CSV table of C-alpha atoms in Angstrom, one decimal:
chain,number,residue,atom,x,y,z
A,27,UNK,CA,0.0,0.0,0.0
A,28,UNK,CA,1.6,3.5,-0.7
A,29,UNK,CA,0.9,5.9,1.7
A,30,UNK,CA,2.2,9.9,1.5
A,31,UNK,CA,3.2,12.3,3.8
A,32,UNK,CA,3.7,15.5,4.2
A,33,UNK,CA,6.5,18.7,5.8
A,34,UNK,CA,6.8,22.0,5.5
A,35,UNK,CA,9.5,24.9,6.6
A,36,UNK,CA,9.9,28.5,6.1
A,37,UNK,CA,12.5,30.8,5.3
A,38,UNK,CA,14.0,33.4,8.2
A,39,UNK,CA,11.7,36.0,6.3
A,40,UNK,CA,9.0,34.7,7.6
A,41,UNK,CA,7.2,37.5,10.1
A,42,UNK,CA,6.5,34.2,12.9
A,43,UNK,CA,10.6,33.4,12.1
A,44,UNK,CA,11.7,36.8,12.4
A,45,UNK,CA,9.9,36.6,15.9
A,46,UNK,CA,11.6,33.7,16.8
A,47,UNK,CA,14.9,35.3,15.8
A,48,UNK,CA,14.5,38.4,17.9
A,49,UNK,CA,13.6,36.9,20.9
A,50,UNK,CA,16.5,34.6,20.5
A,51,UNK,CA,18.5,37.0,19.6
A,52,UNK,CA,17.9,38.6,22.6
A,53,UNK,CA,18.0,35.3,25.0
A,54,UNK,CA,21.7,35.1,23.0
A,55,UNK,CA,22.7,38.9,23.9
A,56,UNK,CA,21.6,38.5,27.9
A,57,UNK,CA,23.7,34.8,28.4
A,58,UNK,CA,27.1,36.6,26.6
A,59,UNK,CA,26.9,38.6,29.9
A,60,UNK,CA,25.1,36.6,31.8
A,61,UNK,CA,24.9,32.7,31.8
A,62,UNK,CA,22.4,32.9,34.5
A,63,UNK,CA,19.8,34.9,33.2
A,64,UNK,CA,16.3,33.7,33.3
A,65,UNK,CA,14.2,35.0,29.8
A,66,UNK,CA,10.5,34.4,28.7
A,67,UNK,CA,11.0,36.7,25.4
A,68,UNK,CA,7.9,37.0,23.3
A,69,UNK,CA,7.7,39.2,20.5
A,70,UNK,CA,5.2,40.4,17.6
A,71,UNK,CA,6.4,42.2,14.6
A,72,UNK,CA,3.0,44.3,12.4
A,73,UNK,CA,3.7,47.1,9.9
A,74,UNK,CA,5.6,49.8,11.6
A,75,UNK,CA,6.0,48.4,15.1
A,76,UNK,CA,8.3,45.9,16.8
A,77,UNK,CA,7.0,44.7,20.2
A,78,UNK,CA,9.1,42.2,22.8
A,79,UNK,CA,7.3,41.5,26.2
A,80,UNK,CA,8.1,39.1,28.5
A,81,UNK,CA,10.0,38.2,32.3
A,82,UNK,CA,13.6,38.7,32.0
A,83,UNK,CA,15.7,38.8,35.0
A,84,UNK,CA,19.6,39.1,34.1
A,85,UNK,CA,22.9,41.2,35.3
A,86,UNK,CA,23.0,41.6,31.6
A,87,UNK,CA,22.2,45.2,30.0
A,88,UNK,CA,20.7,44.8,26.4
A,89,UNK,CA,19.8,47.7,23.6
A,90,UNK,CA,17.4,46.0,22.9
A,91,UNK,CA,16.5,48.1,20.1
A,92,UNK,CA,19.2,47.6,18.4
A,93,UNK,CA,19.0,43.6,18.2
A,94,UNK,CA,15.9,44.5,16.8
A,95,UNK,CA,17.3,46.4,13.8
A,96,UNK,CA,19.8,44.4,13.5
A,97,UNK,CA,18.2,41.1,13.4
A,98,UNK,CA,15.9,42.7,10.5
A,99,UNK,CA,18.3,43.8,8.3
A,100,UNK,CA,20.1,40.5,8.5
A,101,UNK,CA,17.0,39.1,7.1
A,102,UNK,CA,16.6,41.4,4.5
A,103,UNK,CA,13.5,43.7,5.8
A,104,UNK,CA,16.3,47.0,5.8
A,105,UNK,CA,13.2,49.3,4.9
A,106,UNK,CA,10.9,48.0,7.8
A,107,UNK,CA,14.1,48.2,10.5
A,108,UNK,CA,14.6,51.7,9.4
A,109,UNK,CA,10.9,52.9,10.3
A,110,UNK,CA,9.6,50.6,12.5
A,111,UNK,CA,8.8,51.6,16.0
A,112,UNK,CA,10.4,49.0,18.3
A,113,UNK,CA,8.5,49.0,22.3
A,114,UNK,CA,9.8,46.9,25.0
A,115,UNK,CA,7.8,46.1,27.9
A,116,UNK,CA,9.3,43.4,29.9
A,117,UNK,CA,9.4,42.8,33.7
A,118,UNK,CA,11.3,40.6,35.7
A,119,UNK,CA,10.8,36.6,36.5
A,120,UNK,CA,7.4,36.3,39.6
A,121,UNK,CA,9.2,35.9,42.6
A,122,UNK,CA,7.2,32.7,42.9
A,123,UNK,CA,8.4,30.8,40.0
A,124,UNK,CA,12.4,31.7,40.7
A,125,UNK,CA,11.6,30.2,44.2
A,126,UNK,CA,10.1,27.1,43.1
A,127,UNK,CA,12.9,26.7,40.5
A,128,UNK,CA,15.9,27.5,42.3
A,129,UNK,CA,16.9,25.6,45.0
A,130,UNK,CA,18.7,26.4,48.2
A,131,UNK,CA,21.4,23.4,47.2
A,132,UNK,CA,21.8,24.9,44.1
A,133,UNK,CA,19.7,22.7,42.1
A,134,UNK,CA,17.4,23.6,39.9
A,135,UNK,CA,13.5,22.4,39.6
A,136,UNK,CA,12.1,22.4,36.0
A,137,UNK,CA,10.8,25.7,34.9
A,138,UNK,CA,7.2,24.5,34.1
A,139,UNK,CA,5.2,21.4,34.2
A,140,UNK,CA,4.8,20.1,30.6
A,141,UNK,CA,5.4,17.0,27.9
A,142,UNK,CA,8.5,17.4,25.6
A,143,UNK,CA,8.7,14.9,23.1
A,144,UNK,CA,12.6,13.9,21.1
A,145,UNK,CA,12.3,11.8,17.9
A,146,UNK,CA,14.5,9.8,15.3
A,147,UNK,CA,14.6,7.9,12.6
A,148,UNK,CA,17.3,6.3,9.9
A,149,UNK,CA,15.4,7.6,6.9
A,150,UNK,CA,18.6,10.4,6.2
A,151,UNK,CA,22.1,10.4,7.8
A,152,UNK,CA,20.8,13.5,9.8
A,153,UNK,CA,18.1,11.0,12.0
A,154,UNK,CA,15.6,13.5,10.5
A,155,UNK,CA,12.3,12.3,8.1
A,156,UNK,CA,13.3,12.7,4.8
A,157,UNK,CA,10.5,15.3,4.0
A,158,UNK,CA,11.3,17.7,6.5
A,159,UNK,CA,15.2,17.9,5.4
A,160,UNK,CA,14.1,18.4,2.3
A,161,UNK,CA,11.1,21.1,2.8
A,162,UNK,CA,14.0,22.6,5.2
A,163,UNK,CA,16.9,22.1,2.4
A,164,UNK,CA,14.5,23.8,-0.6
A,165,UNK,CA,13.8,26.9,2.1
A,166,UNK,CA,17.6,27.3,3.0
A,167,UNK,CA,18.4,27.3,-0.3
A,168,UNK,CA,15.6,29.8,-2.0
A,169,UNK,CA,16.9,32.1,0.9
A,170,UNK,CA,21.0,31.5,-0.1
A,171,UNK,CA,19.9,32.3,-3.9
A,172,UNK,CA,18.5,35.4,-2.8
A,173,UNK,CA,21.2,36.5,-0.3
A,174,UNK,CA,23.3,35.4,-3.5
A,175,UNK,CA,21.7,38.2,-5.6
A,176,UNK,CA,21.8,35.6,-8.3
A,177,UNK,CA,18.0,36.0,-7.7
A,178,UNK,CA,18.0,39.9,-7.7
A,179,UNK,CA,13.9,39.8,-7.6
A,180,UNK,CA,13.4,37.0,-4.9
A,181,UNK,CA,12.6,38.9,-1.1
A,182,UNK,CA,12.8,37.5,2.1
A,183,UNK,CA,9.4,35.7,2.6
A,184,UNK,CA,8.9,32.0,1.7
A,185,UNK,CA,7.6,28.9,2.4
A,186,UNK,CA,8.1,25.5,1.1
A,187,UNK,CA,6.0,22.0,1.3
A,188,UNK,CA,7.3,18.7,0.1
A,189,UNK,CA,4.8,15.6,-0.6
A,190,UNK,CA,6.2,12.1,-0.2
A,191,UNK,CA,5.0,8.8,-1.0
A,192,UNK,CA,6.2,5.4,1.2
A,193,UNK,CA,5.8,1.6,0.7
A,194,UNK,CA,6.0,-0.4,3.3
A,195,UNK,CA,7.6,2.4,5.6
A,196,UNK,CA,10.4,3.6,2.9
A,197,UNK,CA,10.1,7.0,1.1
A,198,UNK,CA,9.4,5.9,-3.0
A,199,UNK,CA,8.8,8.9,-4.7
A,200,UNK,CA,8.4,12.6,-4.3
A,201,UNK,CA,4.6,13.6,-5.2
A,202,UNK,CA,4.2,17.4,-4.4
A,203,UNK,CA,6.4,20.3,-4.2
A,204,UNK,CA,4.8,23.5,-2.9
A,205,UNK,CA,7.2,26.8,-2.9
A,206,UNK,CA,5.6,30.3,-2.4
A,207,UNK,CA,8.5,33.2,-2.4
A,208,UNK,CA,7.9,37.0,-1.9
A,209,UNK,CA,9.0,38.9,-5.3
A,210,UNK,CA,9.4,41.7,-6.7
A,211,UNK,CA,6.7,43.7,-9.2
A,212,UNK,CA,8.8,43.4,-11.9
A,213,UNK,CA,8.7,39.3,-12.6
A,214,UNK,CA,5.7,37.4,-14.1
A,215,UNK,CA,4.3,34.0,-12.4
A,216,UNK,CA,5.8,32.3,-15.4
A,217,UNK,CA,9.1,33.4,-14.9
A,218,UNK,CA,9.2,32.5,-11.4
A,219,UNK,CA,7.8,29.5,-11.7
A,220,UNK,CA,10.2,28.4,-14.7
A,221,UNK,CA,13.3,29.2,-12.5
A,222,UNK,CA,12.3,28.1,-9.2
A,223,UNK,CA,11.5,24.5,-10.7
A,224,UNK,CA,15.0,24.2,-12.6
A,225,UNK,CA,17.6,26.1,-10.0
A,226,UNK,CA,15.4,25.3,-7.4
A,227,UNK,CA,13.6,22.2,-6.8
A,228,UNK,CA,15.2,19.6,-8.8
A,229,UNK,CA,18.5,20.2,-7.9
A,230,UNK,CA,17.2,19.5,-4.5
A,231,UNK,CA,15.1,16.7,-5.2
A,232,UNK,CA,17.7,15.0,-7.5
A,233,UNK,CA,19.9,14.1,-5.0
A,234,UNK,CA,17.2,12.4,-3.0
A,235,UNK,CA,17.9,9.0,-5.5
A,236,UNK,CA,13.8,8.9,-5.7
A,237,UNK,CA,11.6,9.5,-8.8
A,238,UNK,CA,10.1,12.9,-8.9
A,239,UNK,CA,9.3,12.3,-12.6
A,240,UNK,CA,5.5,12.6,-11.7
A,241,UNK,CA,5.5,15.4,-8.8
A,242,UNK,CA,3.4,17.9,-9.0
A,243,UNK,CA,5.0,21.8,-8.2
A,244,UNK,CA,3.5,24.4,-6.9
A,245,UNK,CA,5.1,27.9,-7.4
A,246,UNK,CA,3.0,30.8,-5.9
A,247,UNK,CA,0.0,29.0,-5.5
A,248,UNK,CA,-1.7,31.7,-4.9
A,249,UNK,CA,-0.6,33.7,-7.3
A,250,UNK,CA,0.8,37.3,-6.7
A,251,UNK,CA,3.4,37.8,-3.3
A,252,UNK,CA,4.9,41.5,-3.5
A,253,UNK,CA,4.1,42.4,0.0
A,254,UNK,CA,5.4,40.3,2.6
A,255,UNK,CA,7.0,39.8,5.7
A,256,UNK,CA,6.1,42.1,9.0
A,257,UNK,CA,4.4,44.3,6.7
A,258,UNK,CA,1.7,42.0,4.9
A,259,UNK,CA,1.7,39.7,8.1
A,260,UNK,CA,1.5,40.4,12.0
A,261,UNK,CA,4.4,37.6,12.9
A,262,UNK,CA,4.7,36.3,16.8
A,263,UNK,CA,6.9,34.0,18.6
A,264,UNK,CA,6.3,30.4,18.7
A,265,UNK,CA,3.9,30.1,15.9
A,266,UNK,CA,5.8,27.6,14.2
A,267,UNK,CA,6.6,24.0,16.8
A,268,UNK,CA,6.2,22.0,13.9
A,269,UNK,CA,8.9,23.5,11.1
A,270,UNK,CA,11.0,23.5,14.7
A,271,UNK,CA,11.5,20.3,15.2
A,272,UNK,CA,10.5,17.1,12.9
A,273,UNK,CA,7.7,18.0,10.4
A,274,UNK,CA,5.1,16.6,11.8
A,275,UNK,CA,6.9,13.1,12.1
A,276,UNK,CA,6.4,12.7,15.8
A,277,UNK,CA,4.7,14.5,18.8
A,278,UNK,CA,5.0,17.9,19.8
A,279,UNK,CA,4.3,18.9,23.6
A,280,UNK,CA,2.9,22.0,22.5
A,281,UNK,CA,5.7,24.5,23.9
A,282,UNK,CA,7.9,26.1,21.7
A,283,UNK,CA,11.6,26.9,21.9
A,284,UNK,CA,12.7,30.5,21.0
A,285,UNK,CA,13.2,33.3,23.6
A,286,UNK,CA,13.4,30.4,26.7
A,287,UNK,CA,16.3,30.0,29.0
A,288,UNK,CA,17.5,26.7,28.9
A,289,UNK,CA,15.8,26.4,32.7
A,290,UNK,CA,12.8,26.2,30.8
A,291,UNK,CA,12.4,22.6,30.1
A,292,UNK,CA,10.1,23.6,27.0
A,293,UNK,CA,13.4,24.0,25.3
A,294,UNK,CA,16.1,22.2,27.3
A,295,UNK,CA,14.1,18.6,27.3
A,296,UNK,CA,13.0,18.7,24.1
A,297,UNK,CA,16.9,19.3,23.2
A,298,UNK,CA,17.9,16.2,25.5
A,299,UNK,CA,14.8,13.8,24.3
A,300,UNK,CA,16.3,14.5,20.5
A,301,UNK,CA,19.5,13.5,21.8
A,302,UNK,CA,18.4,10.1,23.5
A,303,UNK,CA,16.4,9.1,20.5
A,304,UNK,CA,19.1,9.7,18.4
A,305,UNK,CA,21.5,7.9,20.4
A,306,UNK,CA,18.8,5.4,20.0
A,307,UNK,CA,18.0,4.8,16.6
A,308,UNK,CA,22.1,5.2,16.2
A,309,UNK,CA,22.4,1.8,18.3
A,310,UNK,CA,20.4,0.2,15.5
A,311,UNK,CA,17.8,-1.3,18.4
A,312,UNK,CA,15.4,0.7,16.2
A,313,UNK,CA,14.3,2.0,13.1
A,314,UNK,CA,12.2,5.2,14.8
A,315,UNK,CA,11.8,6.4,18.5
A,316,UNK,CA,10.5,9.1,20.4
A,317,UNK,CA,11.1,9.3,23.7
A,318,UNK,CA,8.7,11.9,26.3
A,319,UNK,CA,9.8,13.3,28.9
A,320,UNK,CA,7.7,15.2,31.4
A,321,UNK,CA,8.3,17.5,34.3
A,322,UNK,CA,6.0,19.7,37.3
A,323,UNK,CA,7.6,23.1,37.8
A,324,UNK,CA,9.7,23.6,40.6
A,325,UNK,CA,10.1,19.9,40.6
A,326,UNK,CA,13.7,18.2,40.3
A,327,UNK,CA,13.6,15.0,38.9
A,328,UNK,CA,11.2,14.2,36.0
A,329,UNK,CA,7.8,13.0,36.3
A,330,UNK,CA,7.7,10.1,33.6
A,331,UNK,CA,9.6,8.8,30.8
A,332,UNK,CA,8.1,7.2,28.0
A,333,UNK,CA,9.9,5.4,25.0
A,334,UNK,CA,8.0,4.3,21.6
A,335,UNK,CA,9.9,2.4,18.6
A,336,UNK,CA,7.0,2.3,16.7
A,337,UNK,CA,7.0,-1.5,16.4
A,338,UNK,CA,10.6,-1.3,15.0
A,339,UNK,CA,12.6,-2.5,18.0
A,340,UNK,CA,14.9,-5.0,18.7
A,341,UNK,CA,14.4,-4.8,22.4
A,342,UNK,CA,11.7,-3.9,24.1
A,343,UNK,CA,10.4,-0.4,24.4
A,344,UNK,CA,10.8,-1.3,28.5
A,345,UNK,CA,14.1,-2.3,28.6
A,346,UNK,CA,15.1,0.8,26.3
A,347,UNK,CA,13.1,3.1,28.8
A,348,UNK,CA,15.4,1.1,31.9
A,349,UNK,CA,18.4,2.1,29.9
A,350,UNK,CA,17.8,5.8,29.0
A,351,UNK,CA,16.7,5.7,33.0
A,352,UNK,CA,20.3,4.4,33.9
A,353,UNK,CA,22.2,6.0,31.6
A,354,UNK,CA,21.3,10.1,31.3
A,355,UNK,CA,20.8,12.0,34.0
A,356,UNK,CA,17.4,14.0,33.1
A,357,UNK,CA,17.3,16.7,35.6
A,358,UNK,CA,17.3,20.2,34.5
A,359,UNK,CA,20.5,21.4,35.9
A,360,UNK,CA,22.4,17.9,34.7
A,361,UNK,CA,20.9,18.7,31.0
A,362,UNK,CA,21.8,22.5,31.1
A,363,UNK,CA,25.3,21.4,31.8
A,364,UNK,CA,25.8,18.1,29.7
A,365,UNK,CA,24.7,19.7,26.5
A,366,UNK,CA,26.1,23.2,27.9
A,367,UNK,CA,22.9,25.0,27.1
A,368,UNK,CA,24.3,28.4,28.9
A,369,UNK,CA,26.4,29.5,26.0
A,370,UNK,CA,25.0,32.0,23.6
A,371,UNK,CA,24.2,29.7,21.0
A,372,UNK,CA,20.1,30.1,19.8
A,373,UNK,CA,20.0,33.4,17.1
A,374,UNK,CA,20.5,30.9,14.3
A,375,UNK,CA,18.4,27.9,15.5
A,376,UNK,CA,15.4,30.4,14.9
A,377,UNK,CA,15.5,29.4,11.5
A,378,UNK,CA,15.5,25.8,9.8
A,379,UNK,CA,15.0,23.5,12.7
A,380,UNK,CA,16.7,22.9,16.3
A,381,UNK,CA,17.5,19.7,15.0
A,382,UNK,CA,19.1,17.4,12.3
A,383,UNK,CA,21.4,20.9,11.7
A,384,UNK,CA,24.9,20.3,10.1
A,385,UNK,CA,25.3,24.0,9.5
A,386,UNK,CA,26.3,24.1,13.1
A,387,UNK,CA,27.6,22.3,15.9
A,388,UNK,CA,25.0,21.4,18.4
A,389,UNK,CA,25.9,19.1,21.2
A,390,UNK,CA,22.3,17.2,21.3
A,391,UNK,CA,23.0,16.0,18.1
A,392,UNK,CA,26.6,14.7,19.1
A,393,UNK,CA,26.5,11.0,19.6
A,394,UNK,CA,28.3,9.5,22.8
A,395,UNK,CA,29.6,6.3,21.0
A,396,UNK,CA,30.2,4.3,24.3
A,397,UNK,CA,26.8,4.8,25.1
A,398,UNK,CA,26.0,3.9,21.2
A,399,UNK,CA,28.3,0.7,22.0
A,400,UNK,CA,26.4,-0.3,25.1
A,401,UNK,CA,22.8,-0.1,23.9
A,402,UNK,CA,23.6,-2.0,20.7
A,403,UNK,CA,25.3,-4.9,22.2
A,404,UNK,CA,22.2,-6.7,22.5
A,405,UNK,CA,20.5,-6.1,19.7
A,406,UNK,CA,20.7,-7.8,15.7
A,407,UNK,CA,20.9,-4.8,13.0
A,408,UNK,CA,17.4,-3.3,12.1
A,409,UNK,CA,15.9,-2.8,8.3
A,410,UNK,CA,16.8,0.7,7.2
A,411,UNK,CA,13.5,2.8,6.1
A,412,UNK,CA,15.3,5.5,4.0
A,413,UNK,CA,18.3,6.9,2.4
A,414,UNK,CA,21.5,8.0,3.9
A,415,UNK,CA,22.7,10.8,2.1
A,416,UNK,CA,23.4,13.9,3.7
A,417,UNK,CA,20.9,16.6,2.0
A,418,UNK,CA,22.8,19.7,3.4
């Protein structure tokens, strides 16, 4: 039976990615001074007005007005940073919640209940579904051929979609391409279509080893896309969990990432559960996992964790769980420090996932090989459900 699925990503044009950027941005610019500090950024970019809100409490000293800018013109909006009004109105951490988080003995409690979910799978070398690397590859790349000024009339809004089909589990053919770009005035559908397809998409898709002889593309669906960004769009922070993370391929908890101190296990779980179910699917004792991992605020060690191989395993989801038990140390302070999550390291995760990135060296998606070693001892090699190439 073929079966089809389905991923999408978005360039750093976007007015939700900008969001994401800023408030990352800023999260990045309070650490470089402070590794301590504690930041809830949410921000909303409309025509004319930048607005970040929020509990910070930091040593640091931010203008914050000019990450703003700057973060805008490195996505290409230079007209928008040079009029927009930019209004901060942030206050510091409740009293309650730094009490219930930090501890007299210097531990630290989870900064919020909540379920964070990690997921892999061999379908690409990353341990990423093979149509979210590539919806994340074609938005990358529409934004490098615009940066490139090859593309003189492309502008920094996009998004892109990609369709696969599967048999039995393995990707067999790509099925639908969707691409929508911001333009300029001066460029008919045609032409944009025309180009996009052949400098575009199939030199994308053609290194994928699948046939795209029959997929369908979709350039500017909806026809006309001269105003975009901020100014077309009213963008916010964490509108956008699902290009974040895995396409759709496994469970989100429902928090999102940018703008949060690593105390806030929102972002620092979800970082470790990738790392574990890599580590897992890496051990060959499965084809797919997710693992959950959930927390109460204030609360030190976590409240349940849950392992699912999809019916791929070779050992049970049980054991596995008894092993990630043993072998990581999930609470928050023991995460912020094994994958040093106080460094300054989040402006350019905004954009194109948290995870799967070879663009940039991330220690959750390091692999411990003596941990590797120790899982896969017991287990016989697993069928592989996709390619292996490396699609940055």
């Amino acid at each position: 039976m073929c079966t089809f699925f389905s991923s999408e990503s978005v360039t750093e044009g976007h007015p939700d990615k900008v969001c994401d950027r800023i408030a990352d941005a800023v999260l990045d610019a309070l650490l470089a001074s402070d590794p301590d500090s504690r930041c809830a950024c949410e921000v909303t970019a409309q025509p004319g007005r930048v607005n970040i809100m929020g509990e910070i409490t930091s040593k640091a000293h931010v203008d914050y007005e000019a990450v703003v800018r700057d973060v805008l013109n490195e996505v290409g909006y230079e007209d928008y940073s040079r009029c927009a009004e930019i209004c901060v109105d942030v206050h510091t951490q409740s009293p309650d919640i730094n009490g219930a988080v930090t501890k007299s003995d210097e531990q630290l409690g989870a900064g919020d209940q909540g379920i964070m979910f990690g997921y892999a799978c061999n379908e690409t070398s990353q341990f990423m579904p093979l149509s979210y690397v590539l919806a994340t590859q074609l938005a990358c790349n529409l934004a490098q051929l615009r940066k490139s000024g090859s593309f003189p009339w492309l502008r920094s809004d996009g998004k892109t979609q990609v369709t696969l089909s599967y048999r039995d589990g393995i990707p067999s053919g790509v099925e639908c391409v969707v691409v929508s770009t911001q333009h300029t005035e001066d460029v008919s559908q045609k032409f944009i279509r025309d180009e996009l397809i052949e400098k575009l998409i199939k030199p994308v898709l053609s290194r994928t080893g699948l046939d795209y002889s029959h997929c369908n593309y979709l350039v500017n669906p909806s026809g006309r896309f001269v105003l975009g960004g901020p100014d077309a769009d009213t963008g916010l922070t964490g509108r956008k969990i699902i290009v974040d993370t895995y396409g759709g391929a496994g469970h989100h908890g429902g928090g999102a990432f940018s703008g949060k101190d690593p105390s806030k296990v929102d972002r620092s779980a979800a970082y470790m559960a990738r790392h574990i179910a890599k580590t897992v699917v890496a051990s060959k004792v499965a084809a797919k996992c997710e693992i959950q991992l959930a927390y109460a605020i204030g609360v030190v060690e976590p409240v349940s964790v849950f392992v699912d191989t999809f019916g791929t395993g070779r050992i049970s989801d049980g054991k596995i769980r008894e092993w990630v038990e043993k072998n990581f140390d999930l609470r928050p302070a023991s995460i912020i420090s094994y994958l040093k999550l106080k460094k300054p390291i989040y402006r350019n995760l905004a954009a194109y996932g948290h995870f799967g990135r070879t663009d940039i060296d991330l220690t959750w998606e390091k692999i411990d090989q003596s941990k590797v070693n120790s899982l896969s001892a017991e287990a016989v090699p697993v069928r592989r459900i996709g390619k292996t190439e490396n699609y940055d």
